[in-house]
PDB file of C-alpha atoms and ligand atoms in Angstrom:
ATOM      1  CA  MET A   1       0.365  14.687   5.209  1.00 95.00           C
ATOM      2  CA  ILE A   2       1.579  12.108   2.717  1.00 97.00           C
ATOM      3  CA  LEU A   3      -0.264   8.838   2.228  1.00 98.00           C
ATOM      4  CA  THR A   4       1.219   6.143  -0.010  1.00 98.00           C
ATOM      5  CA  PHE A   5      -0.687   3.106  -1.289  1.00 98.00           C
ATOM      6  CA  ILE A   6       1.426   0.030  -1.987  1.00 98.00           C
ATOM      7  CA  GLY A   7       0.263  -3.432  -3.039  1.00 97.00           C
ATOM      8  CA  THR A   8       0.419  -6.070  -5.744  1.00 94.00           C
ATOM      9  CA  ALA A   9      -1.042  -5.396  -9.208  1.00 94.00           C
ATOM     10  CA  GLY A  10      -4.824  -5.269  -8.964  1.00 96.00           C
ATOM     11  CA  SER A  11      -4.943  -4.850  -5.173  1.00 97.00           C
ATOM     12  CA  GLY A  12      -6.837  -1.579  -5.683  1.00 98.00           C
ATOM     13  CA  LYS A  13      -4.245   1.207  -5.221  1.00 98.00           C
ATOM     14  CA  THR A  14      -5.353   3.412  -8.102  1.00 98.00           C
ATOM     15  CA  THR A  15      -9.087   3.055  -7.472  1.00 98.00           C
ATOM     16  CA  LEU A  16      -8.575   3.773  -3.785  1.00 98.00           C
ATOM     17  CA  SER A  17      -6.348   6.795  -4.501  1.00 98.00           C
ATOM     18  CA  GLY A  18      -9.217   8.326  -6.484  1.00 98.00           C
ATOM     19  CA  ALA A  19     -12.023   7.301  -4.129  1.00 98.00           C
ATOM     20  CA  PHE A  20     -10.280   8.237  -0.868  1.00 98.00           C
ATOM     21  CA  GLY A  21      -9.041  11.499  -2.387  1.00 98.00           C
ATOM     22  CA  ARG A  22     -12.607  12.415  -3.366  1.00 98.00           C
ATOM     23  CA  TYR A  23     -13.796  11.502   0.133  1.00 98.00           C
ATOM     24  CA  LEU A  24     -11.193  13.861   1.646  1.00 98.00           C
ATOM     25  CA  GLU A  25     -12.061  16.638  -0.784  1.00 98.00           C
ATOM     26  CA  GLU A  26     -15.757  16.263   0.048  1.00 98.00           C
ATOM     27  CA  SER A  27     -14.774  16.596   3.730  1.00 97.00           C
ATOM     28  CA  GLY A  28     -13.230  19.966   2.869  1.00 97.00           C
ATOM     29  CA  TYR A  29      -9.526  19.047   2.645  1.00 97.00           C
ATOM     30  CA  SER A  30      -7.217  20.019  -0.175  1.00 98.00           C
ATOM     31  CA  VAL A  31      -5.705  16.941  -1.826  1.00 98.00           C
ATOM     32  CA  GLY A  32      -2.712  16.567  -4.132  1.00 98.00           C
ATOM     33  CA  TYR A  33      -2.314  13.425  -6.246  1.00 98.00           C
ATOM     34  CA  VAL A  34       0.878  11.717  -7.374  1.00 98.00           C
ATOM     35  CA  ASN A  35       0.993   9.003 -10.031  1.00 98.00           C
ATOM     36  CA  LEU A  36       4.167   6.905 -10.007  1.00 98.00           C
ATOM     37  CA  ASP A  37       2.973   4.289 -12.515  1.00 98.00           C
ATOM     38  CA  THR A  38       4.683   4.629 -15.912  1.00 97.00           C
ATOM     39  CA  GLY A  39       2.394   1.978 -17.396  1.00 96.00           C
ATOM     40  CA  VAL A  40      -1.072   3.234 -16.416  1.00 97.00           C
ATOM     41  CA  GLU A  41      -3.431   4.594 -19.091  1.00 96.00           C
ATOM     42  CA  ASP A  42      -6.418   6.063 -17.261  1.00 97.00           C
ATOM     43  CA  LEU A  43      -6.483   7.535 -13.786  1.00 98.00           C
ATOM     44  CA  PRO A  44      -9.568   8.238 -11.648  1.00 98.00           C
ATOM     45  CA  TYR A  45      -7.929  11.415 -10.259  1.00 98.00           C
ATOM     46  CA  PRO A  46      -6.182  14.461 -11.739  1.00 98.00           C
ATOM     47  CA  PRO A  47      -2.436  13.968 -11.016  1.00 98.00           C
ATOM     48  CA  ASP A  48      -0.460  16.997  -9.813  1.00 98.00           C
ATOM     49  CA  VAL A  49       2.796  15.037 -10.171  1.00 98.00           C
ATOM     50  CA  ASP A  50       2.892  12.352 -12.856  1.00 98.00           C
ATOM     51  CA  VAL A  51       5.901  10.227 -13.858  1.00 98.00           C
ATOM     52  CA  ARG A  52       4.357   9.828 -17.331  1.00 98.00           C
ATOM     53  CA  ASP A  53       5.313  13.455 -18.015  1.00 98.00           C
ATOM     54  CA  ASP A  54       8.913  12.178 -18.068  1.00 98.00           C
ATOM     55  CA  VAL A  55       8.582   8.655 -19.377  1.00 98.00           C
ATOM     56  CA  THR A  56       5.959   6.044 -20.227  1.00 98.00           C
ATOM     57  CA  ALA A  57       6.330   2.293 -20.555  1.00 97.00           C
ATOM     58  CA  TRP A  58       4.711   2.410 -24.036  1.00 96.00           C
ATOM     59  CA  GLU A  59       7.252   4.771 -25.544  1.00 97.00           C
ATOM     60  CA  ILE A  60      10.015   2.483 -24.281  1.00 98.00           C
ATOM     61  CA  MET A  61       8.230  -0.519 -25.809  1.00 97.00           C
ATOM     62  CA  GLU A  62       8.374   1.315 -29.135  1.00 97.00           C
ATOM     63  CA  GLU A  63      12.175   1.174 -28.784  1.00 96.00           C
ATOM     64  CA  GLY A  64      11.887  -2.617 -28.863  1.00 96.00           C
ATOM     65  CA  TYR A  65      11.585  -3.540 -25.171  1.00 97.00           C
ATOM     66  CA  GLY A  66       9.047  -6.138 -23.993  1.00 96.00           C
ATOM     67  CA  PRO A  67       6.375  -5.077 -21.450  1.00 93.00           C
ATOM     68  CA  ASN A  68       8.344  -6.103 -18.335  1.00 92.00           C
ATOM     69  CA  GLY A  69      11.669  -4.781 -19.642  1.00 95.00           C
ATOM     70  CA  ALA A  70      10.024  -1.469 -20.560  1.00 96.00           C
ATOM     71  CA  ILE A  71       8.642  -1.019 -17.045  1.00 96.00           C
ATOM     72  CA  VAL A  72      12.034  -1.670 -15.415  1.00 95.00           C
ATOM     73  CA  GLU A  73      13.816   0.567 -17.957  1.00 97.00           C
ATOM     74  CA  SER A  74      11.318   3.367 -17.246  1.00 97.00           C
ATOM     75  CA  TYR A  75      12.315   3.399 -13.546  1.00 97.00           C
ATOM     76  CA  ASP A  76      16.023   3.183 -14.457  1.00 97.00           C
ATOM     77  CA  ARG A  77      15.487   6.425 -16.412  1.00 98.00           C
ATOM     78  CA  LEU A  78      13.403   8.029 -13.661  1.00 98.00           C
ATOM     79  CA  LEU A  79      16.115   7.323 -11.097  1.00 97.00           C
ATOM     80  CA  GLN A  80      18.175  10.234 -12.465  1.00 97.00           C
ATOM     81  CA  LYS A  81      15.295  12.528 -11.506  1.00 98.00           C
ATOM     82  CA  VAL A  82      14.423  11.074  -8.124  1.00 98.00           C
ATOM     83  CA  ASP A  83      15.593  14.172  -6.230  1.00 98.00           C
ATOM     84  CA  ALA A  84      13.335  16.384  -8.346  1.00 98.00           C
ATOM     85  CA  TYR A  85      10.396  14.088  -7.518  1.00 98.00           C
ATOM     86  CA  VAL A  86      11.205  14.245  -3.804  1.00 98.00           C
ATOM     87  CA  SER A  87      11.256  18.068  -3.985  1.00 98.00           C
ATOM     88  CA  GLY A  88       8.089  18.245  -6.095  1.00 98.00           C
ATOM     89  CA  ILE A  89       6.103  15.965  -3.787  1.00 98.00           C
ATOM     90  CA  THR A  90       7.440  17.657  -0.644  1.00 98.00           C
ATOM     91  CA  LYS A  91       6.380  21.043  -2.040  1.00 98.00           C
ATOM     92  CA  LEU A  92       2.938  19.673  -2.912  1.00 98.00           C
ATOM     93  CA  ALA A  93       2.635  18.349   0.669  1.00 97.00           C
ATOM     94  CA  GLU A  94       3.390  21.832   2.013  1.00 97.00           C
ATOM     95  CA  GLU A  95       0.580  23.294  -0.087  1.00 97.00           C
ATOM     96  CA  MET A  96      -2.051  20.603   0.460  1.00 97.00           C
ATOM     97  CA  ASP A  97      -3.677  19.030   3.514  1.00 96.00           C
ATOM     98  CA  TYR A  98      -3.123  15.567   2.014  1.00 97.00           C
ATOM     99  CA  VAL A  99      -0.941  14.161  -0.735  1.00 98.00           C
ATOM    100  CA  ILE A 100      -1.931  10.731  -2.044  1.00 98.00           C
ATOM    101  CA  ILE A 101       0.768   8.694  -3.775  1.00 98.00           C
ATOM    102  CA  ASP A 102      -0.354   5.930  -6.128  1.00 98.00           C
ATOM    103  CA  THR A 103       2.582   3.562  -6.689  1.00 98.00           C
ATOM    104  CA  PRO A 104       3.432   1.377  -9.736  1.00 96.00           C
ATOM    105  CA  GLY A 105       0.988  -1.387 -10.662  1.00 92.00           C
ATOM    106  CA  GLN A 106       3.683  -4.015 -10.131  1.00 91.00           C
ATOM    107  CA  MET A 107       4.794  -3.644  -6.538  1.00 93.00           C
ATOM    108  CA  GLU A 108       8.276  -5.041  -7.191  1.00 91.00           C
ATOM    109  CA  THR A 109       9.155  -2.176  -9.534  1.00 91.00           C
ATOM    110  CA  PHE A 110       8.755   0.089  -6.521  1.00 94.00           C
ATOM    111  CA  LEU A 111       9.985  -2.001  -3.578  1.00 95.00           C
ATOM    112  CA  PHE A 112      12.857  -3.624  -5.456  1.00 94.00           C
ATOM    113  CA  HIS A 113      13.988  -0.589  -7.416  1.00 95.00           C
ATOM    114  CA  GLU A 114      16.218   2.187  -6.130  1.00 96.00           C
ATOM    115  CA  PHE A 115      13.782   4.789  -7.483  1.00 97.00           C
ATOM    116  CA  GLY A 116      11.038   3.707  -5.067  1.00 96.00           C
ATOM    117  CA  VAL A 117      13.325   3.270  -2.074  1.00 96.00           C
ATOM    118  CA  ARG A 118      15.125   6.599  -2.542  1.00 97.00           C
ATOM    119  CA  LEU A 119      11.899   8.457  -3.183  1.00 97.00           C
ATOM    120  CA  MET A 120      10.300   7.166   0.019  1.00 97.00           C
ATOM    121  CA  GLU A 121      13.448   7.810   2.063  1.00 95.00           C
ATOM    122  CA  GLY A 122      13.423  11.418   0.902  1.00 97.00           C
ATOM    123  CA  LEU A 123       9.814  12.241   1.789  1.00 97.00           C
ATOM    124  CA  PRO A 124       8.838  13.777   5.145  1.00 94.00           C
ATOM    125  CA  SER A 125       7.224  10.995   7.281  1.00 91.00           C
ATOM    126  CA  PRO A 126       4.864   9.423   4.781  1.00 95.00           C
ATOM    127  CA  LEU A 127       2.322   6.885   6.022  1.00 96.00           C
ATOM    128  CA  THR A 128       2.254   3.789   3.845  1.00 97.00           C
ATOM    129  CA  VAL A 129      -0.833   1.634   3.484  1.00 97.00           C
ATOM    130  CA  TYR A 130      -0.080  -1.897   2.317  1.00 97.00           C
ATOM    131  CA  LEU A 131      -3.136  -3.160   0.416  1.00 98.00           C
ATOM    132  CA  PHE A 132      -3.926  -6.846  -0.037  1.00 97.00           C
ATOM    133  CA  SER A 133      -7.111  -8.214  -1.513  1.00 96.00           C
ATOM    134  CA  PRO A 134      -9.279 -10.940   0.047  1.00 96.00           C
ATOM    135  CA  ASP A 135      -8.596 -13.444  -2.743  1.00 94.00           C
ATOM    136  CA  ILE A 136      -5.048 -14.111  -1.453  1.00 93.00           C
ATOM    137  CA  LEU A 137      -6.357 -15.140   1.977  1.00 95.00           C
ATOM    138  CA  LYS A 138      -7.388 -18.783   1.893  1.00 92.00           C
ATOM    139  CA  ARG A 139      -5.470 -20.675   4.604  1.00 91.00           C
ATOM    140  CA  PRO A 140      -4.453 -19.469   8.097  1.00 92.00           C
ATOM    141  CA  ALA A 141      -0.812 -19.201   6.908  1.00 93.00           C
ATOM    142  CA  ASP A 142      -1.938 -16.629   4.291  1.00 94.00           C
ATOM    143  CA  PHE A 143      -3.040 -14.249   7.053  1.00 94.00           C
ATOM    144  CA  CYS A 144       0.385 -14.599   8.671  1.00 93.00           C
ATOM    145  CA  PHE A 145       1.993 -13.889   5.263  1.00 94.00           C
ATOM    146  CA  SER A 146      -0.007 -10.666   4.850  1.00 94.00           C
ATOM    147  CA  ARG A 147       0.822  -9.381   8.329  1.00 93.00           C
ATOM    148  CA  PHE A 148       4.501 -10.064   7.744  1.00 93.00           C
ATOM    149  CA  PHE A 149       4.530  -8.593   4.267  1.00 94.00           C
ATOM    150  CA  SER A 150       3.326  -5.327   5.713  1.00 94.00           C
ATOM    151  CA  LEU A 151       6.321  -5.423   8.066  1.00 93.00           C
ATOM    152  CA  MET A 152       8.630  -6.194   5.140  1.00 94.00           C
ATOM    153  CA  VAL A 153       7.399  -3.050   3.378  1.00 95.00           C
ATOM    154  CA  ASP A 154       8.245  -1.120   6.532  1.00 92.00           C
ATOM    155  CA  LEU A 155      11.696  -2.746   6.637  1.00 93.00           C
ATOM    156  CA  ARG A 156      12.401  -2.024   2.978  1.00 94.00           C
ATOM    157  CA  ILE A 157      11.288   1.583   2.639  1.00 94.00           C
ATOM    158  CA  GLY A 158      11.513   2.699   6.248  1.00 90.00           C
ATOM    159  CA  THR A 159       8.045   4.195   6.563  1.00 90.00           C
ATOM    160  CA  THR A 160       5.339   3.418   9.078  1.00 91.00           C
ATOM    161  CA  THR A 161       3.157   0.892   7.290  1.00 94.00           C
ATOM    162  CA  ALA A 162      -0.447  -0.019   8.026  1.00 95.00           C
ATOM    163  CA  PRO A 163      -1.864  -3.265   6.624  1.00 96.00           C
ATOM    164  CA  ALA A 164      -5.227  -2.903   4.872  1.00 98.00           C
ATOM    165  CA  LEU A 165      -7.597  -5.487   3.460  1.00 98.00           C
ATOM    166  CA  SER A 166      -9.023  -3.983   0.260  1.00 98.00           C
ATOM    167  CA  LYS A 167     -12.251  -4.711  -1.672  1.00 98.00           C
ATOM    168  CA  ILE A 168     -14.180  -5.718   1.451  1.00 98.00           C
ATOM    169  CA  ASP A 169     -17.426  -5.179  -0.477  1.00 98.00           C
ATOM    170  CA  THR A 170     -16.578  -8.474  -2.255  1.00 97.00           C
ATOM    171  CA  VAL A 171     -16.483 -10.647   0.888  1.00 96.00           C
ATOM    172  CA  GLU A 172     -19.485 -12.159   2.612  1.00 94.00           C
ATOM    173  CA  ASN A 173     -17.926 -13.173   5.916  1.00 94.00           C
ATOM    174  CA  LEU A 174     -15.794 -10.182   6.845  1.00 96.00           C
ATOM    175  CA  ASP A 175     -15.894 -11.274  10.510  1.00 96.00           C
ATOM    176  CA  ARG A 176     -13.824 -14.360   9.686  1.00 93.00           C
ATOM    177  CA  TYR A 177     -11.167 -12.189   8.044  1.00 95.00           C
ATOM    178  CA  ARG A 178     -11.238  -9.761  10.956  1.00 96.00           C
ATOM    179  CA  ARG A 179     -10.827 -12.537  13.475  1.00 95.00           C
ATOM    180  CA  PHE A 180      -7.690 -13.865  11.787  1.00 94.00           C
ATOM    181  CA  LEU A 181      -6.197 -10.431  11.128  1.00 94.00           C
ATOM    182  CA  ASP A 182      -7.112  -8.559  14.305  1.00 93.00           C
ATOM    183  CA  ASP A 183      -6.487 -11.274  16.859  1.00 92.00           C
ATOM    184  CA  ILE A 184      -2.912 -12.535  16.566  1.00 91.00           C
ATOM    185  CA  ASP A 185      -3.447 -14.937  19.501  1.00 92.00           C
ATOM    186  CA  TYR A 186      -6.385 -16.543  17.683  1.00 94.00           C
ATOM    187  CA  LEU A 187      -4.387 -16.805  14.451  1.00 93.00           C
ATOM    188  CA  THR A 188      -1.441 -18.327  16.308  1.00 94.00           C
ATOM    189  CA  SER A 189      -3.702 -20.867  18.044  1.00 93.00           C
ATOM    190  CA  ARG A 190      -5.145 -21.890  14.660  1.00 92.00           C
ATOM    191  CA  LEU A 191      -1.674 -22.157  13.118  1.00 91.00           C
ATOM    192  CA  LYS A 192      -0.608 -24.443  15.939  1.00 90.00           C
ATOM    193  CA  LEU A 193      -3.102 -26.993  14.612  1.00 89.00           C
ATOM    194  CA  GLU A 194      -1.611 -26.957  11.082  1.00 85.00           C
ATOM    195  CA  PRO A 195       0.306 -30.203  10.476  1.00 84.00           C
ATOM    196  CA  SER A 196       2.492 -29.000   7.555  1.00 88.00           C
ATOM    197  CA  THR A 197       6.030 -27.564   7.780  1.00 90.00           C
ATOM    198  CA  GLN A 198       4.605 -24.401   6.219  1.00 88.00           C
ATOM    199  CA  GLY A 199       2.083 -24.251   9.068  1.00 88.00           C
ATOM    200  CA  LEU A 200       4.864 -24.697  11.611  1.00 91.00           C
ATOM    201  CA  LEU A 201       6.870 -21.880  10.018  1.00 92.00           C
ATOM    202  CA  ALA A 202       3.799 -19.640  10.022  1.00 92.00           C
ATOM    203  CA  TYR A 203       3.144 -20.543  13.668  1.00 93.00           C
ATOM    204  CA  ARG A 204       6.696 -19.601  14.660  1.00 93.00           C
ATOM    205  CA  MET A 205       6.620 -16.383  12.667  1.00 93.00           C
ATOM    206  CA  CYS A 206       3.248 -15.274  13.959  1.00 91.00           C
ATOM    207  CA  SER A 207       4.187 -16.102  17.549  1.00 92.00           C
ATOM    208  CA  SER A 208       7.064 -13.641  17.262  1.00 93.00           C
ATOM    209  CA  LEU A 209       4.990 -10.872  15.642  1.00 90.00           C
ATOM    210  CA  PRO A 210       4.043  -9.104  18.921  1.00 88.00           C
ATOM    211  CA  GLU A 211       7.747  -8.840  19.857  1.00 90.00           C
ATOM    212  CA  LEU A 212       8.796  -7.622  16.414  1.00 88.00           C
ATOM    213  CA  ALA A 213       6.335  -4.833  15.838  1.00 83.00           C
ATOM    214  CA  PRO A 214       3.946  -2.585  17.729  1.00 79.00           C
ATOM    215  CA  PRO A 215       0.354  -3.859  17.507  1.00 79.00           C
ATOM    216  CA  THR A 216      -0.648  -1.871  14.422  1.00 83.00           C
ATOM    217  CA  ARG A 217      -4.329  -2.182  13.669  1.00 90.00           C
ATOM    218  CA  VAL A 218      -5.559  -3.496  10.344  1.00 96.00           C
ATOM    219  CA  LEU A 219      -7.787  -1.395   8.076  1.00 98.00           C
ATOM    220  CA  TYR A 220     -10.770  -2.803   6.168  1.00 98.00           C
ATOM    221  CA  LEU A 221     -11.474  -0.781   3.039  1.00 98.00           C
ATOM    222  CA  SER A 222     -13.747  -0.654   0.042  1.00 98.00           C
ATOM    223  CA  ALA A 223     -13.136   1.875  -2.710  1.00 98.00           C
ATOM    224  CA  VAL A 224     -16.620   1.047  -3.998  1.00 98.00           C
ATOM    225  CA  THR A 225     -18.688   1.668  -0.856  1.00 98.00           C
ATOM    226  CA  GLY A 226     -16.277   3.930   1.037  1.00 98.00           C
ATOM    227  CA  GLU A 227     -16.288   1.573   4.030  1.00 98.00           C
ATOM    228  CA  GLY A 228     -13.279   2.113   6.278  1.00 98.00           C
ATOM    229  CA  PHE A 229     -12.477   5.588   4.900  1.00 98.00           C
ATOM    230  CA  ASP A 230     -13.196   7.203   8.271  1.00 98.00           C
ATOM    231  CA  GLU A 231     -10.795   4.734   9.962  1.00 97.00           C
ATOM    232  CA  LEU A 232      -8.119   5.479   7.356  1.00 98.00           C
ATOM    233  CA  GLU A 233      -8.550   9.201   7.931  1.00 97.00           C
ATOM    234  CA  THR A 234      -8.263   8.673  11.699  1.00 95.00           C
ATOM    235  CA  LEU A 235      -5.154   6.522  11.271  1.00 95.00           C
ATOM    236  CA  ALA A 236      -3.488   9.149   9.066  1.00 94.00           C
ATOM    237  CA  TYR A 237      -4.322  11.788  11.665  1.00 93.00           C
ATOM    238  CA  GLU A 238      -2.885   9.660  14.499  1.00 91.00           C
ATOM    239  CA  HIS A 239       0.259   8.997  12.472  1.00 90.00           C
ATOM    240  CA  TYR A 240       0.928  12.722  12.195  1.00 85.00           C
ATOM    241  CA  CYS A 241      -0.205  13.762  15.633  1.00 83.00           C
ATOM    242  CA  THR A 242       1.149  10.945  17.758  1.00 70.00           C
ATOM    243  CA  CYS A 243       4.355  10.231  15.836  1.00 57.00           C
ATOM    244  CA  GLY A 244       3.544   6.844  14.387  1.00 53.00           C
ATOM    245  CA  ASP A 245       1.674   5.151  17.265  1.00 56.00           C
ATOM    246  CA  LEU A 246      -0.992   3.185  15.377  1.00 61.00           C
ATOM    247  CA  THR A 247      -2.114   0.750  18.068  1.00 60.00           C
TER     248      THR A 247
HETATM  249  N1  GDP B 301     -15.266  -4.622  -5.801  1.00 82.86           N
HETATM  250  C1  GDP B 301     -14.202  -3.826  -5.720  1.00 82.86           C
HETATM  251  N2  GDP B 301     -13.345  -3.739  -6.767  1.00 82.86           N
HETATM  252  C2  GDP B 301     -12.282  -2.917  -6.651  1.00 82.86           C
HETATM  253  C3  GDP B 301     -12.027  -2.151  -5.479  1.00 82.86           C
HETATM  254  N3  GDP B 301     -10.881  -1.457  -5.669  1.00 82.86           N
HETATM  255  C4  GDP B 301     -10.446  -1.758  -6.910  1.00 82.86           C
HETATM  256  N4  GDP B 301     -11.276  -2.636  -7.508  1.00 82.86           N
HETATM  257  C5  GDP B 301     -11.133  -3.228  -8.857  1.00 82.86           C
HETATM  258  O1  GDP B 301      -9.934  -3.981  -8.893  1.00 82.86           O
HETATM  259  C6  GDP B 301      -9.274  -3.829 -10.150  1.00 82.86           C
HETATM  260  C7  GDP B 301      -7.847  -3.327  -9.947  1.00 82.86           C
HETATM  261  O2  GDP B 301      -7.912  -2.035  -9.340  1.00 82.86           O
HETATM  262  P1  GDP B 301      -6.747  -0.968  -9.477  1.00 82.86           P
HETATM  263  O3  GDP B 301      -7.153   0.193  -8.637  1.00 82.86           O
HETATM  264  O4  GDP B 301      -6.438  -0.706 -10.899  1.00 82.86           O
HETATM  265  O5  GDP B 301      -5.540  -1.755  -8.815  1.00 82.86           O
HETATM  266  P2  GDP B 301      -3.979  -1.376  -8.754  1.00 82.86           P
HETATM  267  O6  GDP B 301      -3.300  -2.209  -9.801  1.00 82.86           O
HETATM  268  O7  GDP B 301      -3.549  -1.791  -7.383  1.00 82.86           O
HETATM  269  O8  GDP B 301      -3.859   0.092  -8.993  1.00 82.86           O
HETATM  270  C8  GDP B 301     -10.151  -2.877 -10.965  1.00 82.86           C
HETATM  271  O9  GDP B 301     -10.971  -3.647 -11.823  1.00 82.86           O
HETATM  272  C9  GDP B 301     -10.968  -2.150  -9.918  1.00 82.86           C
HETATM  273  O10 GDP B 301     -12.223  -1.737 -10.402  1.00 82.86           O
HETATM  274  C10 GDP B 301     -12.961  -2.275  -4.387  1.00 82.86           C
HETATM  275  O11 GDP B 301     -12.834  -1.667  -3.311  1.00 82.86           O
HETATM  276  N5  GDP B 301     -14.016  -3.121  -4.572  1.00 82.86           N
HETATM  277 MG1   MG B 302      -2.673   1.195 -10.331  1.00 82.86          MG
END
């Protein structure tokens, strides 16, 4: 089965790819690793498929591009080979129990680039995990934003997407986060009390969430302590055995 980690830069994709992969290997599974980041230097896992074998952001910078331009240019060049990547990853998935895909550091170079979209469309039913870290969750509207962003990932790349709070070892009051993320009715009731137009928008959006999407459960993960790894394994199993029902 194919598991893809998506999230903003620093949300913990690469660390989690290594830590969850090791957890699966220690449980006796065979695991294949895919690195799609042209700008990464060190990886905490041995990649079986690695875009840096074709192109790196640094070599493009040597041609005179700036850091952002080099990253975009690297995916423009990789686009010509997207079909070969789809075949390579599909083959790896046939050989291994799990294939873990670590996506580019900057999420937009994956979600907003044809390389990422075409790659994901070509793969056999990958499960995507959308990672967001606790530091972006301050106000009730932020919780609504995270739930919706997970849906937007689904909409953009067409894969079943599970939202996951990363780095939970860094938060003291996980219960507060859980309450806002797990209980949409509670979140909606809190948003109703927000006086701002932003609060009103969040209230309207969150009220419609149950109609828009099946009630996918949220994961709570730490790549440092391994918390939530058993739930992630269960979710991946359910995705493959019950055809995407992640309630
Ligand atoms: N405390 C803590 N730090 C983490 C965790 N996962 C990642 N980090 C740290 O967050 C930073 C960014 O992680 P990285 O995996 O490179 O993020 P990526 O850009 O999404 O691939 C690094 O300094 C990691 O050590 C976690 O579960 N707990
Ligand atoms: Mg990374």
